[in-house]
Short mmCIF file of C-alpha atoms in Angstrom, two decimals:
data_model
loop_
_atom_site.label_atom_id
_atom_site.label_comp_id
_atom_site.label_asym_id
_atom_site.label_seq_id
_atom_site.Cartn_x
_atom_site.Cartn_y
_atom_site.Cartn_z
CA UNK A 1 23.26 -9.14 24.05
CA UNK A 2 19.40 -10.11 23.52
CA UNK A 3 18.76 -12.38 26.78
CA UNK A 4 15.83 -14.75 25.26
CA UNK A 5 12.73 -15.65 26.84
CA UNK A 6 11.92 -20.04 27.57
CA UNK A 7 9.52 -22.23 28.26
CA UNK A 8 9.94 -25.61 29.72
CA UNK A 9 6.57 -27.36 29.60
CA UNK A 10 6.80 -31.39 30.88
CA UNK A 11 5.22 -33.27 33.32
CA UNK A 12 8.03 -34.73 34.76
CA UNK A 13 9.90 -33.51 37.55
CA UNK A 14 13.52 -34.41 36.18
CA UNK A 15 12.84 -33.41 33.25
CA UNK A 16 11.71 -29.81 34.13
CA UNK A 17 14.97 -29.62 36.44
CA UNK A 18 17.48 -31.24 34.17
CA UNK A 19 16.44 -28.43 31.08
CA UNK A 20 15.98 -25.72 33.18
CA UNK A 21 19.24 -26.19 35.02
CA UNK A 22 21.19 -27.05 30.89
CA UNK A 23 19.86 -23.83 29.84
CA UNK A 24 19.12 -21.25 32.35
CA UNK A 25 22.89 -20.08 31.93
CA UNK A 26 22.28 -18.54 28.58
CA UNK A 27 18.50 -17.88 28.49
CA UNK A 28 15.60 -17.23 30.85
CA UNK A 29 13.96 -20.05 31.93
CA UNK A 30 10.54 -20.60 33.45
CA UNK A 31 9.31 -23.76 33.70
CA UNK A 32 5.87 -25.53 33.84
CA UNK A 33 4.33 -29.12 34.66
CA UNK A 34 0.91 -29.02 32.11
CA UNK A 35 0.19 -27.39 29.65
CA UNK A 36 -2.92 -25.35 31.45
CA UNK A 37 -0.44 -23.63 33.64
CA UNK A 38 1.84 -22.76 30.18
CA UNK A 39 -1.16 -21.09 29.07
CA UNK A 40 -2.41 -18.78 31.33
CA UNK A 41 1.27 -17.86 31.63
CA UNK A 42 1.70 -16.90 27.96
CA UNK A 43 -0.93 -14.61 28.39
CA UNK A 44 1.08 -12.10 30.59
CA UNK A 45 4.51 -12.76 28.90
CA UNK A 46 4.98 -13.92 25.41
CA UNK A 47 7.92 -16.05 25.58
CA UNK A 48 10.59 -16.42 22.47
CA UNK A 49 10.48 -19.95 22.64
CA UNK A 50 8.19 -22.71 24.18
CA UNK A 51 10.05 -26.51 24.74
CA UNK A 52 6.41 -28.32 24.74
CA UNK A 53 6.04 -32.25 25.62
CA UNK A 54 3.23 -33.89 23.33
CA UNK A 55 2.65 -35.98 26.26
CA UNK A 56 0.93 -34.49 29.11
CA UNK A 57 -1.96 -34.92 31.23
CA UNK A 58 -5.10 -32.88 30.70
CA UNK A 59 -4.74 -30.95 27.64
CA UNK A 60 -2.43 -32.45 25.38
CA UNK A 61 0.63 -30.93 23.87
CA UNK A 62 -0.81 -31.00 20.29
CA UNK A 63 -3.67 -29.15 21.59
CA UNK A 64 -1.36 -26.34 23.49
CA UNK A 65 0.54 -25.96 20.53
CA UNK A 66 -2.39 -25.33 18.20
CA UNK A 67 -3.67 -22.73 20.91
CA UNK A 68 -0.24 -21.05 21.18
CA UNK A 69 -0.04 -21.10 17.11
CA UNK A 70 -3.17 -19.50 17.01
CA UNK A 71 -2.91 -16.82 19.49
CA UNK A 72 0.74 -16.39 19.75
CA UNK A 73 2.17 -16.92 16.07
CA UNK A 74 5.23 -15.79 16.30
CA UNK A 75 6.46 -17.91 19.37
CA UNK A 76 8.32 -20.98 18.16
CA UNK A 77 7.72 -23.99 19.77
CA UNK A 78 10.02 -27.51 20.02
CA UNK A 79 7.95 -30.39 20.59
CA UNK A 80 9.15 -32.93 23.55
CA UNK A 81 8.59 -36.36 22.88
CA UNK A 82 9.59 -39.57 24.84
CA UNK A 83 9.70 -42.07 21.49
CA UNK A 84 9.22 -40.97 18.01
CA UNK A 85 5.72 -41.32 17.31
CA UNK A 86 5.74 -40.25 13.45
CA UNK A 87 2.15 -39.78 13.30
CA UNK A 88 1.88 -37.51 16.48
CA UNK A 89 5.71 -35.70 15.05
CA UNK A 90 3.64 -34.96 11.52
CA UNK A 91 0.21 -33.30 13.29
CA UNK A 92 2.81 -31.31 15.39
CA UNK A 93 4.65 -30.28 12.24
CA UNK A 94 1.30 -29.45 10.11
CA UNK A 95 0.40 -27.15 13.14
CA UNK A 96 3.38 -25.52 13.19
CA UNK A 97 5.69 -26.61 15.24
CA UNK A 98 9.50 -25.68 14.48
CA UNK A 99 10.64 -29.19 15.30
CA UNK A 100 10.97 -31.81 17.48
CA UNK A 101 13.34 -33.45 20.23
CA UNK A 102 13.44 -36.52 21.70
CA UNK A 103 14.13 -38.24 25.38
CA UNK A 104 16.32 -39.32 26.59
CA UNK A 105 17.94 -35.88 25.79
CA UNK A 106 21.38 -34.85 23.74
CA UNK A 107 21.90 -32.04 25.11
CA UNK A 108 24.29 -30.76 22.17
CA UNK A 109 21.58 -31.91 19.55
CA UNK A 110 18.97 -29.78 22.09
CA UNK A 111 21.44 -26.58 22.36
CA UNK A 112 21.47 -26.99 18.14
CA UNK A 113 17.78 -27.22 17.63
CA UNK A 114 17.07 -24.27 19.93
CA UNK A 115 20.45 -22.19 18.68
CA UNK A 116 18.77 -22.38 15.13
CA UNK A 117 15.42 -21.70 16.42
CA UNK A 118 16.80 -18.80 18.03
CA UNK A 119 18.35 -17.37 14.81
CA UNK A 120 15.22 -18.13 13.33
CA UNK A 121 13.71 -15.54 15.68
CA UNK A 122 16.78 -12.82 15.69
CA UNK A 123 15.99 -13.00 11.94
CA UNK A 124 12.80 -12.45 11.85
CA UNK A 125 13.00 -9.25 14.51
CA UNK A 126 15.76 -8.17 11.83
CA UNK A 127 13.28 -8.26 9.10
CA UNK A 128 10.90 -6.59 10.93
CA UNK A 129 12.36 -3.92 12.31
CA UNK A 130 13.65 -3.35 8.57
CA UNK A 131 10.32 -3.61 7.32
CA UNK A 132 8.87 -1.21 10.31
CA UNK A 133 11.88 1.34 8.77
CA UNK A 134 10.77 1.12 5.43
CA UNK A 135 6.87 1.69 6.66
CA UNK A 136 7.40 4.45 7.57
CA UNK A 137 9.75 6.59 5.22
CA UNK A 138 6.94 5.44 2.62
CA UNK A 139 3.88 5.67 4.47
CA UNK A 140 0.99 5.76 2.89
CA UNK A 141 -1.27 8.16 4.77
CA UNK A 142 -5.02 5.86 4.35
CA UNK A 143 -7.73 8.22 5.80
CA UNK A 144 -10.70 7.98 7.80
CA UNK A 145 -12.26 6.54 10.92
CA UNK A 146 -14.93 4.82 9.91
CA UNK A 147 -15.41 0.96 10.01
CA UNK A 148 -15.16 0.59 6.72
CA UNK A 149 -12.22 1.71 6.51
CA UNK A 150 -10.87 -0.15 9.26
CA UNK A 151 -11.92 -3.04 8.49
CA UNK A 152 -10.22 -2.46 5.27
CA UNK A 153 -7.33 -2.19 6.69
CA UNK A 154 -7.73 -5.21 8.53
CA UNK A 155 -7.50 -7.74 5.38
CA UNK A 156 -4.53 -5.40 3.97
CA UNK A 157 -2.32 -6.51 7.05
CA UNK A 158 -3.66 -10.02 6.69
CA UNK A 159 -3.47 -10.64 3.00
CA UNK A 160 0.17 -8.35 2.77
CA UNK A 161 1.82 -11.27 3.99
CA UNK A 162 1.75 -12.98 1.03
CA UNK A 163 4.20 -12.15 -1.25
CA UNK A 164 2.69 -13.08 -4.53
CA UNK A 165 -0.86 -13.47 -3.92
CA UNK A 166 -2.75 -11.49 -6.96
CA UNK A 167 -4.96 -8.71 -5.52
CA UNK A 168 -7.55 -6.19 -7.11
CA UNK A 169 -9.02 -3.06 -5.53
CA UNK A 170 -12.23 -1.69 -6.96
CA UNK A 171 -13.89 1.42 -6.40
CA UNK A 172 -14.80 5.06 -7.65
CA UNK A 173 -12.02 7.18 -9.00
CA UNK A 174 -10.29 9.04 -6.11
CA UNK A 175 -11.21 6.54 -2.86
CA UNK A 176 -7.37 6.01 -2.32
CA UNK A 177 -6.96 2.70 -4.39
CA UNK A 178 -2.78 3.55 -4.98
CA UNK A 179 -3.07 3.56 -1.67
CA UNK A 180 -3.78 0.58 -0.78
CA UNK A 181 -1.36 -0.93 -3.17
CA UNK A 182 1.42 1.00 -1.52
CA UNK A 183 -0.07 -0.02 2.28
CA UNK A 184 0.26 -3.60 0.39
CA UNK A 185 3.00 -3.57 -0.80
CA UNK A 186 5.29 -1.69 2.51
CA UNK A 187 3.61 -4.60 4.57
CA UNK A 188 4.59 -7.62 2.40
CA UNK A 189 7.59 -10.22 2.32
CA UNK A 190 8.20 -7.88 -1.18
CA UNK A 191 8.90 -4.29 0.57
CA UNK A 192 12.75 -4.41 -0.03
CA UNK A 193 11.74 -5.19 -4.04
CA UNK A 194 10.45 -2.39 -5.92
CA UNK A 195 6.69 -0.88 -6.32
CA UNK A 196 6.23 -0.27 -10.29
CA UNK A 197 2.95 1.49 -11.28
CA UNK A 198 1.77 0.96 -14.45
CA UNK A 199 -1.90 2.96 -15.48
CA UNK A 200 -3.19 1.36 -18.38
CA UNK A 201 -5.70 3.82 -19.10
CA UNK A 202 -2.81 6.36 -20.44
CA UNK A 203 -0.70 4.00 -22.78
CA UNK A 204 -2.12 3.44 -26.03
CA UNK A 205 -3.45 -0.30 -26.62
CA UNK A 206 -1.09 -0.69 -29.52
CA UNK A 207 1.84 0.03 -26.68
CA UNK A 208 0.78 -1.81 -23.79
CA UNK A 209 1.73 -5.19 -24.25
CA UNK A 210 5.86 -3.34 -24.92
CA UNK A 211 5.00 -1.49 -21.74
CA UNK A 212 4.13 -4.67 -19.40
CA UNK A 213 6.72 -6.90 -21.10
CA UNK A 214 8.93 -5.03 -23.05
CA UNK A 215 10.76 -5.89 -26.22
CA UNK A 216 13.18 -7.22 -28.53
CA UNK A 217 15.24 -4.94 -30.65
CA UNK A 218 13.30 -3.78 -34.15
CA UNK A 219 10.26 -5.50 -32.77
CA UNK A 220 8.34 -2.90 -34.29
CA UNK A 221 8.88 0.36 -36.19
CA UNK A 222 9.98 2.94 -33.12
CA UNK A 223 11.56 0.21 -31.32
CA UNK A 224 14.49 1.00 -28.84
CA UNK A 225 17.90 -0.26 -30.34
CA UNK A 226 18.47 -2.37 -27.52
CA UNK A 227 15.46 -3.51 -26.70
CA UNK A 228 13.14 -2.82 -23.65
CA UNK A 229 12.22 -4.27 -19.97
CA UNK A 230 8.55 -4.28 -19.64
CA UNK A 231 7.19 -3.13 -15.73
CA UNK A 232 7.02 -6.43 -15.18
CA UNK A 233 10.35 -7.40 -15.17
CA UNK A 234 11.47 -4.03 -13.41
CA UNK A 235 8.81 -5.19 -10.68
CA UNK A 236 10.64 -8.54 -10.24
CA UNK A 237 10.61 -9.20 -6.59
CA UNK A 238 8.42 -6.73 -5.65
CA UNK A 239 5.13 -5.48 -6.60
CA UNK A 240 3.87 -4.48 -10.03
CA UNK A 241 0.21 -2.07 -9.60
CA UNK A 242 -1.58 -2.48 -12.73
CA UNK A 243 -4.18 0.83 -12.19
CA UNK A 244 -6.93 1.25 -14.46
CA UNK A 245 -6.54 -2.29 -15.57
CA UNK A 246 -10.11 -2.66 -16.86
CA UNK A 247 -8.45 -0.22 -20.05
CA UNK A 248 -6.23 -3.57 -20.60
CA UNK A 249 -6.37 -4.67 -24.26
CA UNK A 250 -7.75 -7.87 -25.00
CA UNK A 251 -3.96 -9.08 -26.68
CA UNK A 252 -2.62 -7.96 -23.49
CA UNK A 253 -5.26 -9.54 -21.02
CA UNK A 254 -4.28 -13.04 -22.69
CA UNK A 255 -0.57 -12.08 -22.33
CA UNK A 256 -0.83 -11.41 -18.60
CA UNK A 257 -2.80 -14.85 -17.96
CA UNK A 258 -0.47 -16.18 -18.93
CA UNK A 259 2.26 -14.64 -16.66
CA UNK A 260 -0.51 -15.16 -13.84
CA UNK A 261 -0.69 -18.61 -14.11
CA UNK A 262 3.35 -19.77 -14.75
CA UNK A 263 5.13 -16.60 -13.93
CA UNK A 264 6.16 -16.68 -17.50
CA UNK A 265 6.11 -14.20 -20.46
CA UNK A 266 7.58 -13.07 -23.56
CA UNK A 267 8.75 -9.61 -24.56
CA UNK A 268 7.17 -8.10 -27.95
CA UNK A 269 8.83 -9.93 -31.02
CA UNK A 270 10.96 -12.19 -29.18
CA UNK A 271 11.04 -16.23 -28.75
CA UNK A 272 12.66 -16.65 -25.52
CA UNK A 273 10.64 -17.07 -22.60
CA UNK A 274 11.29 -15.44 -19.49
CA UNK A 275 9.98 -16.45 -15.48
CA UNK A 276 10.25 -14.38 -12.91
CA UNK A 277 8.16 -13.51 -9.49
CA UNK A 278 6.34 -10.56 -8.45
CA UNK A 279 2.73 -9.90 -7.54
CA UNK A 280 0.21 -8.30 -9.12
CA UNK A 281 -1.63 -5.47 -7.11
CA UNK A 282 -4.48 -4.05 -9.89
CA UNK A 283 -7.09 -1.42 -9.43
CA UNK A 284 -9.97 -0.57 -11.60
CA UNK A 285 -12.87 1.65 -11.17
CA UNK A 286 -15.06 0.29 -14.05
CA UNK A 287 -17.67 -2.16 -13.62
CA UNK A 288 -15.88 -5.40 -14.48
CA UNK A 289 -18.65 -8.27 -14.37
CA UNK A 290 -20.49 -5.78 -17.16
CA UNK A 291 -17.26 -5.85 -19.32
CA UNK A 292 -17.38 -9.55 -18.84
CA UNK A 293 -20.28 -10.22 -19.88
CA UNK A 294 -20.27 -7.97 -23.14
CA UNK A 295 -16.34 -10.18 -23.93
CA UNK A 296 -14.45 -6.40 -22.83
CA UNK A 297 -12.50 -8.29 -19.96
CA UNK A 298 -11.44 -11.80 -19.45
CA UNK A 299 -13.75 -13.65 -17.11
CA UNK A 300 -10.63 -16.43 -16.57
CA UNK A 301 -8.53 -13.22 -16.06
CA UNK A 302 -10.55 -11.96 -13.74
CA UNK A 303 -10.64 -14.42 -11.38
CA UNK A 304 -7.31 -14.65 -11.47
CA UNK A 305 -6.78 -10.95 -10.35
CA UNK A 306 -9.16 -10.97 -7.61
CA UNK A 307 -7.68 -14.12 -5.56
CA UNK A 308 -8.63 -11.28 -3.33
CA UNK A 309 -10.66 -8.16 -3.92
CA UNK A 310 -10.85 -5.39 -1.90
CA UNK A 311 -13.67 -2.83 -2.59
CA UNK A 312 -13.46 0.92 -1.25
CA UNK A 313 -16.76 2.51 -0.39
CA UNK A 314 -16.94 6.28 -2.08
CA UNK A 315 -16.36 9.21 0.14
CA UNK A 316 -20.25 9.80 0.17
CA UNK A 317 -20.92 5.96 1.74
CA UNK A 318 -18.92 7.29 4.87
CA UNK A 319 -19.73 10.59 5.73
CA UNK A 320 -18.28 9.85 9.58
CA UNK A 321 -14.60 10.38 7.25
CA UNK A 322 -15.34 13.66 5.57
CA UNK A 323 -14.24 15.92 8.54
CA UNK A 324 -11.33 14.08 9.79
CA UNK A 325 -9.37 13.70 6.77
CA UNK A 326 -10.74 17.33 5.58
CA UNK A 327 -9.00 18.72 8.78
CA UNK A 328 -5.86 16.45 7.70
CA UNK A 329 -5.53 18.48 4.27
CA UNK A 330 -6.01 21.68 6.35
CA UNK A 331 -3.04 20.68 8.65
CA UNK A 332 -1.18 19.35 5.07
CA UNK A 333 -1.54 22.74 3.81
CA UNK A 334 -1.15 25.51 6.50
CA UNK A 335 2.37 23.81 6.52
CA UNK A 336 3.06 24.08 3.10
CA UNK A 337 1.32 27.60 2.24
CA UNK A 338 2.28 29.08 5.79
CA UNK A 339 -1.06 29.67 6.75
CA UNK A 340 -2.25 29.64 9.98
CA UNK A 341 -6.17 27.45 9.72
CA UNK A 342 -7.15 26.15 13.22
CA UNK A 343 -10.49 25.51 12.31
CA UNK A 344 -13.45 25.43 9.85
CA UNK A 345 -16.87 27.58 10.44
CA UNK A 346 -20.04 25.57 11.28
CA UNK A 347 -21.45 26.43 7.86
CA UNK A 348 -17.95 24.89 6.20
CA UNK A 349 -18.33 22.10 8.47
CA UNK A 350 -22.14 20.83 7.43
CA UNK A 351 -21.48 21.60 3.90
CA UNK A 352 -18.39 19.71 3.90
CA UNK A 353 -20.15 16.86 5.22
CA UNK A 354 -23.28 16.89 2.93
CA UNK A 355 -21.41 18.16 -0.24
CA UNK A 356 -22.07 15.52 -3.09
CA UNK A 357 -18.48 14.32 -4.03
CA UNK A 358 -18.14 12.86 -7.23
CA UNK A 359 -14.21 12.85 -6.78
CA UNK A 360 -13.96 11.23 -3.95
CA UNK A 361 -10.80 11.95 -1.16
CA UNK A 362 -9.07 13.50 -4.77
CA UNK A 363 -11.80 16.41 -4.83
CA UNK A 364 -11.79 17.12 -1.06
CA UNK A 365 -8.47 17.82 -0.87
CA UNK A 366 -8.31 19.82 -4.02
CA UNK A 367 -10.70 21.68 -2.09
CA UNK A 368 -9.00 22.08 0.56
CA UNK A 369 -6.34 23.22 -0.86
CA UNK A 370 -7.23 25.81 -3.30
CA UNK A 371 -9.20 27.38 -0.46
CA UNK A 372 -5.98 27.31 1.79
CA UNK A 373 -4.33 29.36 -0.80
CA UNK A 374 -7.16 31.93 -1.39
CA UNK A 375 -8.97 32.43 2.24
CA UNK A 376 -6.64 33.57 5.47
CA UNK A 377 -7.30 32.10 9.06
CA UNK A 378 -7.61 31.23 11.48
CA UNK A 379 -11.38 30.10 10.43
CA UNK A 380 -11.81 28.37 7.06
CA UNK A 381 -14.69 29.86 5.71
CA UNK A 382 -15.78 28.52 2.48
CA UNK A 383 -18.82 30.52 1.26
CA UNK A 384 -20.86 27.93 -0.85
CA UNK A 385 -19.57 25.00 -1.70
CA UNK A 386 -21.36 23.40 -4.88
CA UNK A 387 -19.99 21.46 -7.45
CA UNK A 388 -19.12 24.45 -9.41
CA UNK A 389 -17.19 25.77 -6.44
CA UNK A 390 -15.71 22.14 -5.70
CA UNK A 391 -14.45 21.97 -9.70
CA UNK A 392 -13.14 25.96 -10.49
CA UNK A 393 -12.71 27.42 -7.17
CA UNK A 394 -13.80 30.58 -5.41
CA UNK A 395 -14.94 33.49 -8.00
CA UNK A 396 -11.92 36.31 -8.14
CA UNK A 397 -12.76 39.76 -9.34
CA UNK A 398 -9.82 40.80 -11.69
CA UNK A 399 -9.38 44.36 -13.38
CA UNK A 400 -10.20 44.03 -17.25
CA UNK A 401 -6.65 44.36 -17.90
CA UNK A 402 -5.86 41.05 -16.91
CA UNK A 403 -8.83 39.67 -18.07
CA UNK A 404 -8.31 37.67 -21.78
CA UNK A 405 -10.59 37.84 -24.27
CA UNK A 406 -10.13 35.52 -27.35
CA UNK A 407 -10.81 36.68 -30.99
CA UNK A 408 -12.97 35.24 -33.47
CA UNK A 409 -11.30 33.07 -36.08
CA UNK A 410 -12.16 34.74 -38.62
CA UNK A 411 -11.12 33.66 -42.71
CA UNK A 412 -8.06 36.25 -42.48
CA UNK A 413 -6.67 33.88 -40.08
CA UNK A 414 -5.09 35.36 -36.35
CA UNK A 415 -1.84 35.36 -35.01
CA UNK A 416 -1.70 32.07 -33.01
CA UNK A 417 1.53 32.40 -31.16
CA UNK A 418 0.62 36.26 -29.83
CA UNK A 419 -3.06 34.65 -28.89
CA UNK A 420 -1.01 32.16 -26.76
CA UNK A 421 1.45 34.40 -24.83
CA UNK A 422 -1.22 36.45 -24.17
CA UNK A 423 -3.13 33.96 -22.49
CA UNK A 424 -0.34 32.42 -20.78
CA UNK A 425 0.09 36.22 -19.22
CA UNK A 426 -2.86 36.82 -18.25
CA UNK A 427 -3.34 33.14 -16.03
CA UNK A 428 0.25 33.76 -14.80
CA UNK A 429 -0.85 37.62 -13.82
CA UNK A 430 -4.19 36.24 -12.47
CA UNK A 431 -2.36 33.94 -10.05
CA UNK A 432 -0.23 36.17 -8.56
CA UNK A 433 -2.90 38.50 -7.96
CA UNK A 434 -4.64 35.73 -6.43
CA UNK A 435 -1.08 34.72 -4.58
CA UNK A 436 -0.71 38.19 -3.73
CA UNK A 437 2.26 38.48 -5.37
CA UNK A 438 3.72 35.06 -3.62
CA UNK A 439 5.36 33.31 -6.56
CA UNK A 440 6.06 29.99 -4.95
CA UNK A 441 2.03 29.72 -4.53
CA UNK A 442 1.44 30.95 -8.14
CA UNK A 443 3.46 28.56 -9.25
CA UNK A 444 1.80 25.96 -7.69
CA UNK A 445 -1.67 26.54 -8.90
CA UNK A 446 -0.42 26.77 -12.62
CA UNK A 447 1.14 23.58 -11.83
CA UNK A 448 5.11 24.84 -12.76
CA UNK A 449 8.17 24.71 -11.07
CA UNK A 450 9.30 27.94 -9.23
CA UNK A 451 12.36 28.40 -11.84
CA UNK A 452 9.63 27.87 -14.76
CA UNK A 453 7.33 30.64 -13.62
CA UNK A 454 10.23 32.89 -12.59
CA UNK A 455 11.85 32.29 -16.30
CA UNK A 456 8.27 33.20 -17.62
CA UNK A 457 7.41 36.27 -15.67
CA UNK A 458 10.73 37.81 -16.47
CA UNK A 459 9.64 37.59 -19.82
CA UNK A 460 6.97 39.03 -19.61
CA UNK A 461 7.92 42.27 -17.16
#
């Protein structure tokens, strides 16, 4: 049984002795005569719950409990007061005080008040710990050591508790925008709801109004029978990413306004309207205030996307990053591969470090990991590493028989299909020459399952 933590803060004597003596049976009980005294206290041992008379000497009570609020937020403190002063109850409340008692005491209207405090607490520990849980089975792994990053960091535990707060994350393709919206998302009041992602760059603009808010059966020609739920109503109590959302139509941009203002929305060809919650996490890595001033993007929109913004600096504007989460991928991958990487050379090191990205985190670890595959250990030693390397990979010498040469189109016309196997063959023979014959690997960098390239090679042998 969870023994709880309480303070007892009241300038008089029978006071202090009469709650400390009514309570000390069921909780543990430390009592103190001003509020000084309370304070210096709280900073060795956080107590569960503070009982805190507005009346004392010195500092006040309403000043202690705005201290305590501020540096101890989750403590929940009872105010004490010997006649009920409204005006001094409502500053207590607007602080944050849980609620008040009065004196002469009750002491089954006190063991109520601090009973329901206490469940107050025991649920919130439950909802932590539940929300620690889910942290970490969906981690999202955000890299680097630099400030910038941490500081990023920072606002996403500050501005996660919200649960509906609309948020957009700008920034070059590949800084780790998703994940943000997942670190968001796992660390909001939403985390048991789900986390939709919608990227509006790869639905056509005729489509993406049905695919944020569905439809109506026979709204259009193609429509589903029974209709559709848009990603916004599968997000409902939870989090809905909108990535890319600069590629938003300008049909669809009024359309979610709208649902950003009232919470309301109607699906494609239908009448009825329909509320629901969930916040809007977007990401974009165009240049929005241009779009807005050539009419591309909503300015009214805009603003109300970017209650808060969050901007990720580019791989290259923190170079104190590149070799830290370049040694995470190597880690990532000597797992996966079964290599055995400890290291990378000197010369991989600097290059790493003063190698131009243009693809941000995304290219470095495609780097990382096509090298894993085609060097051995235990020192990565990456030749040359320039943005033809970065984009195609290391140069491997292959006998001309498994080298594919395509034939002119000439007016005769070819034979398609044959042209096709044969270059199918010839990538799926390259890559397990580069695999050395491992076909788990070569199916990974022809981007098939195992049981695909298996199916295939049979064919072909």
């Amino acid at each position: 049984m969870t023994l709880y933590s309480l303070y007892i803060v009241d300038d008089e004597k029978l006071a202090r002795e009469g709650l400390s003596m009514a309570l000390q049976k069921d909780y543990r009980v430390k009592a103190f005569k001003d509020a000084e005294s309370v304070m210096a206290a709280i900073k060795n041992e956080q107590p569960d719950l503070v009982l805190l008379d507005i009346g004392l000497p010195g500092i006040t009570g309403i000043d202690a409990l705005s201290h305590i609020k501020q540096n101890y937020p989750d403590t929940i403190v009872i105010m004490i007061t010997a006649y009920e002063d409204i005006e001094s109850v409502v500053a207590t409340m607007k602080i944050g005080a849980y609620d008040y008692i009065l004196k002469p005491f009750q002491i089954n209207a006190l063991l109520m008040t601090i009973n329901n405090a206490l469940e107050t607490i025991s649920l919130r520990k439950e909802i932590q710990h539940l929300q620690e849980k889910a942290l970490q089975e969906n981690q999202p792994v955000i890299l680097g050591e630099s400030n910038a990053i941490q500081s990023i960091m920072e606002v996403v535990e500050k501005v996660a508790r919200s649960a509906d707060t609309p948020i957009l994350i700008t920034g070059e393709t590949g800084t780790g925008k998703e994940l943000i919206a997942k670190a968001i998302h796992y660390r909001s009041p939403n985390y048991k709801g789900p986390l939709i992602t919608l990227n509006c760059a790869a639905i056509p603009k005729d489509l993406i109004e049905s695919e944020l808010f569905g439809h109506e059966k026979g709204a259009f020609t193609g429509a589903a029978d029974r209709g559709k739920h848009g990603m916004v109503e599968k997000a409902s109590g939870g989090t809905l990413f909108l990535d890319e959302v600069g590629d938003l139509s300008t049909e669809a941009q009024a359309k979610l306004l709208r649902f950003l203002e009232n919470g309301e929305f109607y699906k494609v060809g239908g009448t009825q309207s329909h509320k629901i919650k969930t916040r809007i996490v977007s990401a974009t890595n165009r240049d929005l205030s241009k779009m807005m001033a050539t009419n591309h993007f909503r300015r009214d929109l805009y603003y109300r996307l970017a209650v808060i913004n969050i901007k990720v600096p580019s791989l290259n504007e923190r170079r104190e990053d590149i070799l830290p989460i370049a040694k995470y991928f190597l880690n990532a991958y000597n797992k996966k591969f079964g290599k055995a990487f400890t290291h990378f050379s000197p010369e991989t090191a600097s290059s790493l470090i003063n190698f131009q990205y243009t693809g941000n985190v995304r290219e470095l670890k495609n780097l990382i990991e096509r090298y894993s595959l085609l060097l051995s250990g235990p020192e990565m030693n990456i030749p040359e590493i320039t943005p033809q390397t970065a984009a195609e990979g290391a140069n491997v010498t292959l006998s001309s028989e498994r080298t594919c040469h395509l034939p002119p189109l000439i007016p005769e016309g070819i034979d398609f299909p044959k042209v096709m196997r044969n270059i199918e063959k010839t990538y799926m023979m390259n890559a397990l020459t580069i695999t050395n014959g491992n076909e788990s690997q070569a199916s990974r960098l022809l981007n098939l399952s195992r049981d695909q390239f298996r199916y295939r090679i049979k064919a072909y042998r």
